[in-house]
Amino acid sequence: MRKDFLTTGFVKLDTLIPFSEVEKLRVLYEDLLNDKKRTEGLRSDLGGEEENKNTVEKITQIMRPSLIESKLSESMTYELALNHAKKLLGDDMELDFDMLINKAPHTNTPTPWHQDAAYWIKMPDKRSVSCWVALDNVHAENGCMWFIPKEDELLKEHRPHTKGGALHCETDTSNAQCITLDAGGCTFHDGFTLHFSRGNTTDGPRRALILNFRPKKMIEFEREQGIEHTGERKVRNNS
């Protein structure tokens, strides 16, 4: 896995957690999705802002959910993902932040092509890995991940795809790979790896838990500059 990750910028793990753990996480996940008061200030729609506030959120993002629901970080998922992150990039890797990203049924809103590093400040140590855990069976029709093998650590120019929505960049997608997963499986990807997912056109939800890891010193570097991954979504790093 380490060799493949360092070569392409992403890897797939068929099973990170057992289905019994998936079921526990789903309960916590749904409680957070349905509680707009408790998630206020951490919650947004990656699909963009709507004038009608009664509109269903297309791509619900809740940042740092374990800050308000400690049972999340107490689950085996966080420990197992951290163990893999250390094997991929070194023993100094630690959890920087977590987030929930949900695509509601029949919202059909893609997450555009982007590199996660565009959301982050520049750091002297660029090592990072995000663990994308599927809490539902994911495929092209409900929004599984697509990756383009990483060739370098160059960051493309990013801009918001829609007002208040996710960042995106222009790129050649001819080499993109569709990564399907069963619930409990995951992918690991680098911060400079281009990725995307289609909208959810199915009757069911597409629930994902994402854990981001980077060197402990780089987390301290971020916090010293006030970066806690809870604020406004914007381009922070365009070079």
PDB file of C-alpha atoms in Angstrom:
ATOM      1  CA  MET A   1       0.000   0.000   0.000  1.00  0.00           C
ATOM      2  CA  ARG A   2       2.769   2.421   0.879  1.00  0.00           C
ATOM      3  CA  LYS A   3       4.511   1.921  -2.468  1.00  0.00           C
ATOM      4  CA  ASP A   4       1.273   2.390  -4.413  1.00  0.00           C
ATOM      5  CA  PHE A   5       0.318   5.435  -2.355  1.00  0.00           C
ATOM      6  CA  LEU A   6       3.672   7.142  -2.891  1.00  0.00           C
ATOM      7  CA  THR A   7       3.521   6.347  -6.614  1.00  0.00           C
ATOM      8  CA  THR A   8      -0.067   7.314  -7.471  1.00  0.00           C
ATOM      9  CA  GLY A   9      -1.212   9.451  -4.533  1.00  0.00           C
ATOM     10  CA  PHE A  10      -4.100   7.172  -3.590  1.00  0.00           C
ATOM     11  CA  VAL A  11      -4.906   3.605  -2.527  1.00  0.00           C
ATOM     12  CA  LYS A  12      -8.041   1.583  -1.826  1.00  0.00           C
ATOM     13  CA  LEU A  13      -8.650  -0.601   1.222  1.00  0.00           C
ATOM     14  CA  ASP A  14     -11.605  -2.954   0.768  1.00  0.00           C
ATOM     15  CA  THR A  15     -12.306  -3.211   4.503  1.00  0.00           C
ATOM     16  CA  LEU A  16     -11.183  -0.732   7.151  1.00  0.00           C
ATOM     17  CA  ILE A  17     -13.953  -1.430   9.678  1.00  0.00           C
ATOM     18  CA  PRO A  18     -16.504  -4.237  10.152  1.00  0.00           C
ATOM     19  CA  PHE A  19     -20.155  -3.650   9.290  1.00  0.00           C
ATOM     20  CA  SER A  20     -21.047  -3.602  13.017  1.00  0.00           C
ATOM     21  CA  GLU A  21     -18.895  -0.475  13.317  1.00  0.00           C
ATOM     22  CA  VAL A  22     -20.491   1.024  10.204  1.00  0.00           C
ATOM     23  CA  GLU A  23     -23.905   0.639  11.824  1.00  0.00           C
ATOM     24  CA  LYS A  24     -22.750   2.439  14.993  1.00  0.00           C
ATOM     25  CA  LEU A  25     -21.283   5.293  12.948  1.00  0.00           C
ATOM     26  CA  ARG A  26     -24.452   5.630  10.895  1.00  0.00           C
ATOM     27  CA  VAL A  27     -26.463   6.325  14.053  1.00  0.00           C
ATOM     28  CA  LEU A  28     -24.071   9.092  15.156  1.00  0.00           C
ATOM     29  CA  TYR A  29     -23.921  10.419  11.592  1.00  0.00           C
ATOM     30  CA  GLU A  30     -27.707  10.697  11.235  1.00  0.00           C
ATOM     31  CA  ASP A  31     -28.021  12.402  14.614  1.00  0.00           C
ATOM     32  CA  LEU A  32     -25.564  15.085  13.464  1.00  0.00           C
ATOM     33  CA  LEU A  33     -27.200  15.485  10.050  1.00  0.00           C
ATOM     34  CA  ASN A  34     -30.577  16.032  11.679  1.00  0.00           C
ATOM     35  CA  ASP A  35     -29.350  18.443  14.372  1.00  0.00           C
ATOM     36  CA  LYS A  36     -28.752  21.802  12.686  1.00  0.00           C
ATOM     37  CA  LYS A  37     -28.555  23.580  16.033  1.00  0.00           C
ATOM     38  CA  ARG A  38     -25.693  21.482  17.391  1.00  0.00           C
ATOM     39  CA  THR A  39     -23.799  21.610  14.084  1.00  0.00           C
ATOM     40  CA  GLU A  40     -24.310  25.344  13.531  1.00  0.00           C
ATOM     41  CA  GLY A  41     -21.069  27.070  12.537  1.00  0.00           C
ATOM     42  CA  LEU A  42     -19.507  23.799  11.402  1.00  0.00           C
ATOM     43  CA  ARG A  43     -22.058  22.990   8.709  1.00  0.00           C
ATOM     44  CA  SER A  44     -22.313  24.085   5.074  1.00  0.00           C
ATOM     45  CA  ASP A  45     -23.472  22.917   1.655  1.00  0.00           C
ATOM     46  CA  LEU A  46     -20.621  22.142  -0.733  1.00  0.00           C
ATOM     47  CA  GLY A  47     -23.179  22.387  -3.509  1.00  0.00           C
ATOM     48  CA  GLY A  48     -23.344  26.154  -2.997  1.00  0.00           C
ATOM     49  CA  GLU A  49     -25.596  28.707  -1.344  1.00  0.00           C
ATOM     50  CA  GLU A  50     -29.335  28.770  -2.018  1.00  0.00           C
ATOM     51  CA  GLU A  51     -31.623  31.762  -1.588  1.00  0.00           C
ATOM     52  CA  ASN A  52     -34.362  29.420  -0.380  1.00  0.00           C
ATOM     53  CA  LYS A  53     -33.174  28.191   3.004  1.00  0.00           C
ATOM     54  CA  ASN A  54     -35.809  25.417   2.960  1.00  0.00           C
ATOM     55  CA  THR A  55     -34.011  23.736   0.062  1.00  0.00           C
ATOM     56  CA  VAL A  56     -32.560  20.307   0.829  1.00  0.00           C
ATOM     57  CA  GLU A  57     -28.792  20.433   1.337  1.00  0.00           C
ATOM     58  CA  LYS A  58     -27.202  18.831  -1.702  1.00  0.00           C
ATOM     59  CA  ILE A  59     -23.769  18.061  -0.255  1.00  0.00           C
ATOM     60  CA  THR A  60     -23.793  18.501   3.503  1.00  0.00           C
ATOM     61  CA  GLN A  61     -20.354  19.088   5.002  1.00  0.00           C
ATOM     62  CA  ILE A  62     -19.906  19.110   8.783  1.00  0.00           C
ATOM     63  CA  MET A  63     -16.388  20.022   9.860  1.00  0.00           C
ATOM     64  CA  ARG A  64     -14.756  18.664  13.026  1.00  0.00           C
ATOM     65  CA  PRO A  65     -17.809  16.568  14.030  1.00  0.00           C
ATOM     66  CA  SER A  66     -15.877  14.814  16.790  1.00  0.00           C
ATOM     67  CA  LEU A  67     -15.679  18.155  18.618  1.00  0.00           C
ATOM     68  CA  ILE A  68     -19.412  17.918  19.285  1.00  0.00           C
ATOM     69  CA  GLU A  69     -19.805  14.133  19.255  1.00  0.00           C
ATOM     70  CA  SER A  70     -16.965  12.481  21.160  1.00  0.00           C
ATOM     71  CA  LYS A  71     -18.282   8.978  20.434  1.00  0.00           C
ATOM     72  CA  LEU A  72     -16.989   9.405  16.893  1.00  0.00           C
ATOM     73  CA  SER A  73     -13.321   9.676  17.881  1.00  0.00           C
ATOM     74  CA  GLU A  74     -13.783   6.899  20.441  1.00  0.00           C
ATOM     75  CA  SER A  75     -14.671   4.487  17.647  1.00  0.00           C
ATOM     76  CA  MET A  76     -12.133   2.010  16.279  1.00  0.00           C
ATOM     77  CA  THR A  77     -12.302   3.838  12.931  1.00  0.00           C
ATOM     78  CA  TYR A  78     -10.058   6.681  14.073  1.00  0.00           C
ATOM     79  CA  GLU A  79      -7.434   4.364  15.554  1.00  0.00           C
ATOM     80  CA  LEU A  80      -7.345   2.075  12.521  1.00  0.00           C
ATOM     81  CA  ALA A  81      -7.131   4.977  10.069  1.00  0.00           C
ATOM     82  CA  LEU A  82      -4.301   6.550  12.078  1.00  0.00           C
ATOM     83  CA  ASN A  83      -2.378   3.276  12.080  1.00  0.00           C
ATOM     84  CA  HIS A  84      -2.595   3.138   8.286  1.00  0.00           C
ATOM     85  CA  ALA A  85      -1.620   6.820   7.966  1.00  0.00           C
ATOM     86  CA  LYS A  86       1.532   6.139   9.983  1.00  0.00           C
ATOM     87  CA  LYS A  87       2.399   3.161   7.797  1.00  0.00           C
ATOM     88  CA  LEU A  88       1.928   5.275   4.681  1.00  0.00           C
ATOM     89  CA  LEU A  89       3.777   8.452   5.728  1.00  0.00           C
ATOM     90  CA  GLY A  90       5.550   8.010   9.062  1.00  0.00           C
ATOM     91  CA  ASP A  91       5.104   7.636  12.804  1.00  0.00           C
ATOM     92  CA  ASP A  92       4.739  11.397  13.320  1.00  0.00           C
ATOM     93  CA  MET A  93       1.348  11.467  11.577  1.00  0.00           C
ATOM     94  CA  GLU A  94      -1.581  12.611  13.730  1.00  0.00           C
ATOM     95  CA  LEU A  95      -5.236  13.508  13.178  1.00  0.00           C
ATOM     96  CA  ASP A  96      -5.552  17.112  12.001  1.00  0.00           C
ATOM     97  CA  PHE A  97      -9.315  17.236  11.411  1.00  0.00           C
ATOM     98  CA  ASP A  98     -12.330  15.131  10.544  1.00  0.00           C
ATOM     99  CA  MET A  99     -15.502  15.857   8.588  1.00  0.00           C
ATOM    100  CA  LEU A 100     -18.752  14.351   7.383  1.00  0.00           C
ATOM    101  CA  ILE A 101     -19.820  14.724   3.760  1.00  0.00           C
ATOM    102  CA  ASN A 102     -23.299  13.515   2.877  1.00  0.00           C
ATOM    103  CA  LYS A 103     -24.942  13.457  -0.554  1.00  0.00           C
ATOM    104  CA  ALA A 104     -28.702  13.307  -0.132  1.00  0.00           C
ATOM    105  CA  PRO A 105     -30.797  11.095  -2.449  1.00  0.00           C
ATOM    106  CA  HIS A 106     -31.610  12.501  -5.907  1.00  0.00           C
ATOM    107  CA  THR A 107     -29.625  15.715  -5.377  1.00  0.00           C
ATOM    108  CA  ASN A 108     -27.389  14.919  -8.356  1.00  0.00           C
ATOM    109  CA  THR A 109     -24.739  17.502  -7.436  1.00  0.00           C
ATOM    110  CA  PRO A 110     -21.126  16.611  -8.222  1.00  0.00           C
ATOM    111  CA  THR A 111     -18.158  17.525  -6.082  1.00  0.00           C
ATOM    112  CA  PRO A 112     -15.893  19.136  -8.695  1.00  0.00           C
ATOM    113  CA  TRP A 113     -12.307  18.170  -9.483  1.00  0.00           C
ATOM    114  CA  HIS A 114      -9.954  19.648  -6.899  1.00  0.00           C
ATOM    115  CA  GLN A 115      -6.884  19.129  -4.729  1.00  0.00           C
ATOM    116  CA  ASP A 116      -7.396  19.324  -0.969  1.00  0.00           C
ATOM    117  CA  ALA A 117      -4.194  21.339  -0.558  1.00  0.00           C
ATOM    118  CA  ALA A 118      -5.962  24.340  -2.127  1.00  0.00           C
ATOM    119  CA  TYR A 119      -7.963  24.629   1.118  1.00  0.00           C
ATOM    120  CA  TRP A 120      -4.827  24.597   3.284  1.00  0.00           C
ATOM    121  CA  ILE A 121      -2.105  27.081   4.097  1.00  0.00           C
ATOM    122  CA  LYS A 122       1.391  26.482   2.724  1.00  0.00           C
ATOM    123  CA  MET A 123       3.415  24.213   4.971  1.00  0.00           C
ATOM    124  CA  PRO A 124       7.115  23.306   4.906  1.00  0.00           C
ATOM    125  CA  ASP A 125       6.287  19.600   5.297  1.00  0.00           C
ATOM    126  CA  LYS A 126       3.678  18.699   2.673  1.00  0.00           C
ATOM    127  CA  ARG A 127       2.990  15.162   3.838  1.00  0.00           C
ATOM    128  CA  SER A 128      -0.722  14.510   4.294  1.00  0.00           C
ATOM    129  CA  VAL A 129      -3.220  11.709   3.847  1.00  0.00           C
ATOM    130  CA  SER A 130      -7.007  11.750   3.933  1.00  0.00           C
ATOM    131  CA  CYS A 131      -8.918   8.595   4.782  1.00  0.00           C
ATOM    132  CA  TRP A 132     -12.331   8.575   3.048  1.00  0.00           C
ATOM    133  CA  VAL A 133     -14.530   5.995   4.786  1.00  0.00           C
ATOM    134  CA  ALA A 134     -17.681   4.775   3.031  1.00  0.00           C
ATOM    135  CA  LEU A 135     -20.682   4.279   5.318  1.00  0.00           C
ATOM    136  CA  ASP A 136     -22.785   3.111   2.371  1.00  0.00           C
ATOM    137  CA  ASN A 137     -21.921   1.006  -0.658  1.00  0.00           C
ATOM    138  CA  VAL A 138     -20.585   3.613  -3.085  1.00  0.00           C
ATOM    139  CA  HIS A 139     -20.467   3.547  -6.873  1.00  0.00           C
ATOM    140  CA  ALA A 140     -20.544   6.029  -9.736  1.00  0.00           C
ATOM    141  CA  GLU A 141     -24.286   6.698  -9.504  1.00  0.00           C
ATOM    142  CA  ASN A 142     -24.311   7.774  -5.847  1.00  0.00           C
ATOM    143  CA  GLY A 143     -20.974   9.553  -5.640  1.00  0.00           C
ATOM    144  CA  CYS A 144     -17.972   7.298  -5.154  1.00  0.00           C
ATOM    145  CA  MET A 145     -14.501   8.802  -5.408  1.00  0.00           C
ATOM    146  CA  TRP A 146     -12.616   9.252  -8.683  1.00  0.00           C
ATOM    147  CA  PHE A 147      -8.858   9.884  -8.656  1.00  0.00           C
ATOM    148  CA  ILE A 148      -6.229  10.923 -11.174  1.00  0.00           C
ATOM    149  CA  PRO A 149      -2.809   9.375 -10.436  1.00  0.00           C
ATOM    150  CA  LYS A 150      -0.536  12.062  -9.000  1.00  0.00           C
ATOM    151  CA  GLU A 151       2.459  13.053 -11.095  1.00  0.00           C
ATOM    152  CA  ASP A 152       3.900  15.797  -8.880  1.00  0.00           C
ATOM    153  CA  GLU A 153       3.103  18.121  -5.983  1.00  0.00           C
ATOM    154  CA  LEU A 154       2.146  21.095  -8.115  1.00  0.00           C
ATOM    155  CA  LEU A 155      -1.044  22.845  -7.095  1.00  0.00           C
ATOM    156  CA  LYS A 156      -3.432  23.934  -9.825  1.00  0.00           C
ATOM    157  CA  GLU A 157      -5.338  27.222  -9.713  1.00  0.00           C
ATOM    158  CA  HIS A 158      -8.603  26.804  -7.834  1.00  0.00           C
ATOM    159  CA  ARG A 159     -11.739  28.903  -7.514  1.00  0.00           C
ATOM    160  CA  PRO A 160     -15.231  28.351  -6.044  1.00  0.00           C
ATOM    161  CA  HIS A 161     -17.378  26.226  -8.347  1.00  0.00           C
ATOM    162  CA  THR A 162     -20.555  28.004  -7.185  1.00  0.00           C
ATOM    163  CA  LYS A 163     -21.208  30.806  -4.692  1.00  0.00           C
ATOM    164  CA  GLY A 164     -20.322  29.413  -1.293  1.00  0.00           C
ATOM    165  CA  GLY A 165     -19.600  25.993  -2.794  1.00  0.00           C
ATOM    166  CA  ALA A 166     -16.637  23.692  -3.178  1.00  0.00           C
ATOM    167  CA  LEU A 167     -13.400  24.719  -4.880  1.00  0.00           C
ATOM    168  CA  HIS A 168     -12.577  23.368  -8.310  1.00  0.00           C
ATOM    169  CA  CYS A 169      -9.844  23.406 -10.935  1.00  0.00           C
ATOM    170  CA  GLU A 170      -9.541  22.604 -14.613  1.00  0.00           C
ATOM    171  CA  THR A 171      -7.718  19.363 -15.398  1.00  0.00           C
ATOM    172  CA  ASP A 172      -7.385  16.549 -17.921  1.00  0.00           C
ATOM    173  CA  THR A 173      -9.630  13.723 -16.679  1.00  0.00           C
ATOM    174  CA  SER A 174      -8.804  11.135 -19.349  1.00  0.00           C
ATOM    175  CA  ASN A 175      -6.789   9.104 -16.824  1.00  0.00           C
ATOM    176  CA  ALA A 176      -9.372   9.248 -14.011  1.00  0.00           C
ATOM    177  CA  GLN A 177     -10.129   6.065 -12.082  1.00  0.00           C
ATOM    178  CA  CYS A 178     -13.513   5.245 -10.512  1.00  0.00           C
ATOM    179  CA  ILE A 179     -13.132   3.651  -7.068  1.00  0.00           C
ATOM    180  CA  THR A 180     -16.154   1.710  -5.848  1.00  0.00           C
ATOM    181  CA  LEU A 181     -16.390   0.560  -2.223  1.00  0.00           C
ATOM    182  CA  ASP A 182     -18.630  -1.454   0.050  1.00  0.00           C
ATOM    183  CA  ALA A 183     -19.641   0.110   3.352  1.00  0.00           C
ATOM    184  CA  GLY A 184     -16.674  -0.086   5.733  1.00  0.00           C
ATOM    185  CA  GLY A 185     -14.103   0.238   2.967  1.00  0.00           C
ATOM    186  CA  CYS A 186     -12.000   3.328   2.428  1.00  0.00           C
ATOM    187  CA  THR A 187      -9.550   5.166   0.246  1.00  0.00           C
ATOM    188  CA  PHE A 188      -6.431   7.077   1.274  1.00  0.00           C
ATOM    189  CA  HIS A 189      -5.329  10.053  -0.823  1.00  0.00           C
ATOM    190  CA  ASP A 190      -2.628  12.706  -0.768  1.00  0.00           C
ATOM    191  CA  GLY A 191      -3.435  16.408  -0.474  1.00  0.00           C
ATOM    192  CA  PHE A 192      -2.190  17.090  -4.002  1.00  0.00           C
ATOM    193  CA  THR A 193      -4.076  14.197  -5.623  1.00  0.00           C
ATOM    194  CA  LEU A 194      -6.868  15.350  -7.928  1.00  0.00           C
ATOM    195  CA  HIS A 195     -10.247  13.845  -7.055  1.00  0.00           C
ATOM    196  CA  PHE A 196     -13.942  14.200  -7.796  1.00  0.00           C
ATOM    197  CA  SER A 197     -17.294  12.516  -7.221  1.00  0.00           C
ATOM    198  CA  ARG A 198     -20.530  12.528  -9.183  1.00  0.00           C
ATOM    199  CA  GLY A 199     -23.861  13.566  -7.717  1.00  0.00           C
ATOM    200  CA  ASN A 200     -26.151  11.114  -5.970  1.00  0.00           C
ATOM    201  CA  THR A 201     -28.934  10.058  -8.360  1.00  0.00           C
ATOM    202  CA  THR A 202     -30.124   7.086  -6.283  1.00  0.00           C
ATOM    203  CA  ASP A 203     -32.874   6.553  -3.698  1.00  0.00           C
ATOM    204  CA  GLY A 204     -30.428   6.179  -0.817  1.00  0.00           C
ATOM    205  CA  PRO A 205     -27.893   8.408   0.986  1.00  0.00           C
ATOM    206  CA  ARG A 206     -24.186   8.548   0.304  1.00  0.00           C
ATOM    207  CA  ARG A 207     -22.530   9.020   3.663  1.00  0.00           C
ATOM    208  CA  ALA A 208     -18.773   9.451   4.028  1.00  0.00           C
ATOM    209  CA  LEU A 209     -16.550  10.090   7.054  1.00  0.00           C
ATOM    210  CA  ILE A 210     -13.226  11.723   6.216  1.00  0.00           C
ATOM    211  CA  LEU A 211     -10.184  11.823   8.517  1.00  0.00           C
ATOM    212  CA  ASN A 212      -7.182  13.969   7.587  1.00  0.00           C
ATOM    213  CA  PHE A 213      -3.721  13.252   8.959  1.00  0.00           C
ATOM    214  CA  ARG A 214      -0.466  15.214   8.775  1.00  0.00           C
ATOM    215  CA  PRO A 215       2.759  15.495  10.809  1.00  0.00           C
ATOM    216  CA  LYS A 216       2.259  16.628  14.403  1.00  0.00           C
ATOM    217  CA  LYS A 217       4.596  19.599  13.889  1.00  0.00           C
ATOM    218  CA  MET A 218       2.547  20.776  10.912  1.00  0.00           C
ATOM    219  CA  ILE A 219      -0.659  20.611  12.953  1.00  0.00           C
ATOM    220  CA  GLU A 220       1.040  22.787  15.570  1.00  0.00           C
ATOM    221  CA  PHE A 221       2.182  25.101  12.741  1.00  0.00           C
ATOM    222  CA  GLU A 222      -1.441  25.467  11.574  1.00  0.00           C
ATOM    223  CA  ARG A 223      -2.843  26.085  15.036  1.00  0.00           C
ATOM    224  CA  GLU A 224      -0.248  28.796  15.718  1.00  0.00           C
ATOM    225  CA  GLN A 225      -1.690  30.623  12.705  1.00  0.00           C
ATOM    226  CA  GLY A 226      -5.272  30.135  13.817  1.00  0.00           C
ATOM    227  CA  ILE A 227      -6.109  27.337  11.361  1.00  0.00           C
ATOM    228  CA  GLU A 228      -8.519  24.904  13.018  1.00  0.00           C
ATOM    229  CA  HIS A 229     -10.525  23.818   9.932  1.00  0.00           C
ATOM    230  CA  THR A 230     -13.753  25.270  11.255  1.00  0.00           C
ATOM    231  CA  GLY A 231     -13.939  28.584   9.403  1.00  0.00           C
ATOM    232  CA  GLU A 232     -14.953  29.956   6.033  1.00  0.00           C
ATOM    233  CA  ARG A 233     -14.283  27.820   2.967  1.00  0.00           C
ATOM    234  CA  LYS A 234     -11.844  29.599   0.665  1.00  0.00           C
ATOM    235  CA  VAL A 235      -8.722  29.229  -1.435  1.00  0.00           C
ATOM    236  CA  ARG A 236      -5.755  29.469   0.948  1.00  0.00           C
ATOM    237  CA  ASN A 237      -2.962  28.067  -1.170  1.00  0.00           C
ATOM    238  CA  ASN A 238      -2.736  28.656  -4.914  1.00  0.00           C
ATOM    239  CA  SER A 239       0.897  27.887  -5.550  1.00  0.00           C
TER     240      SER A 239
END
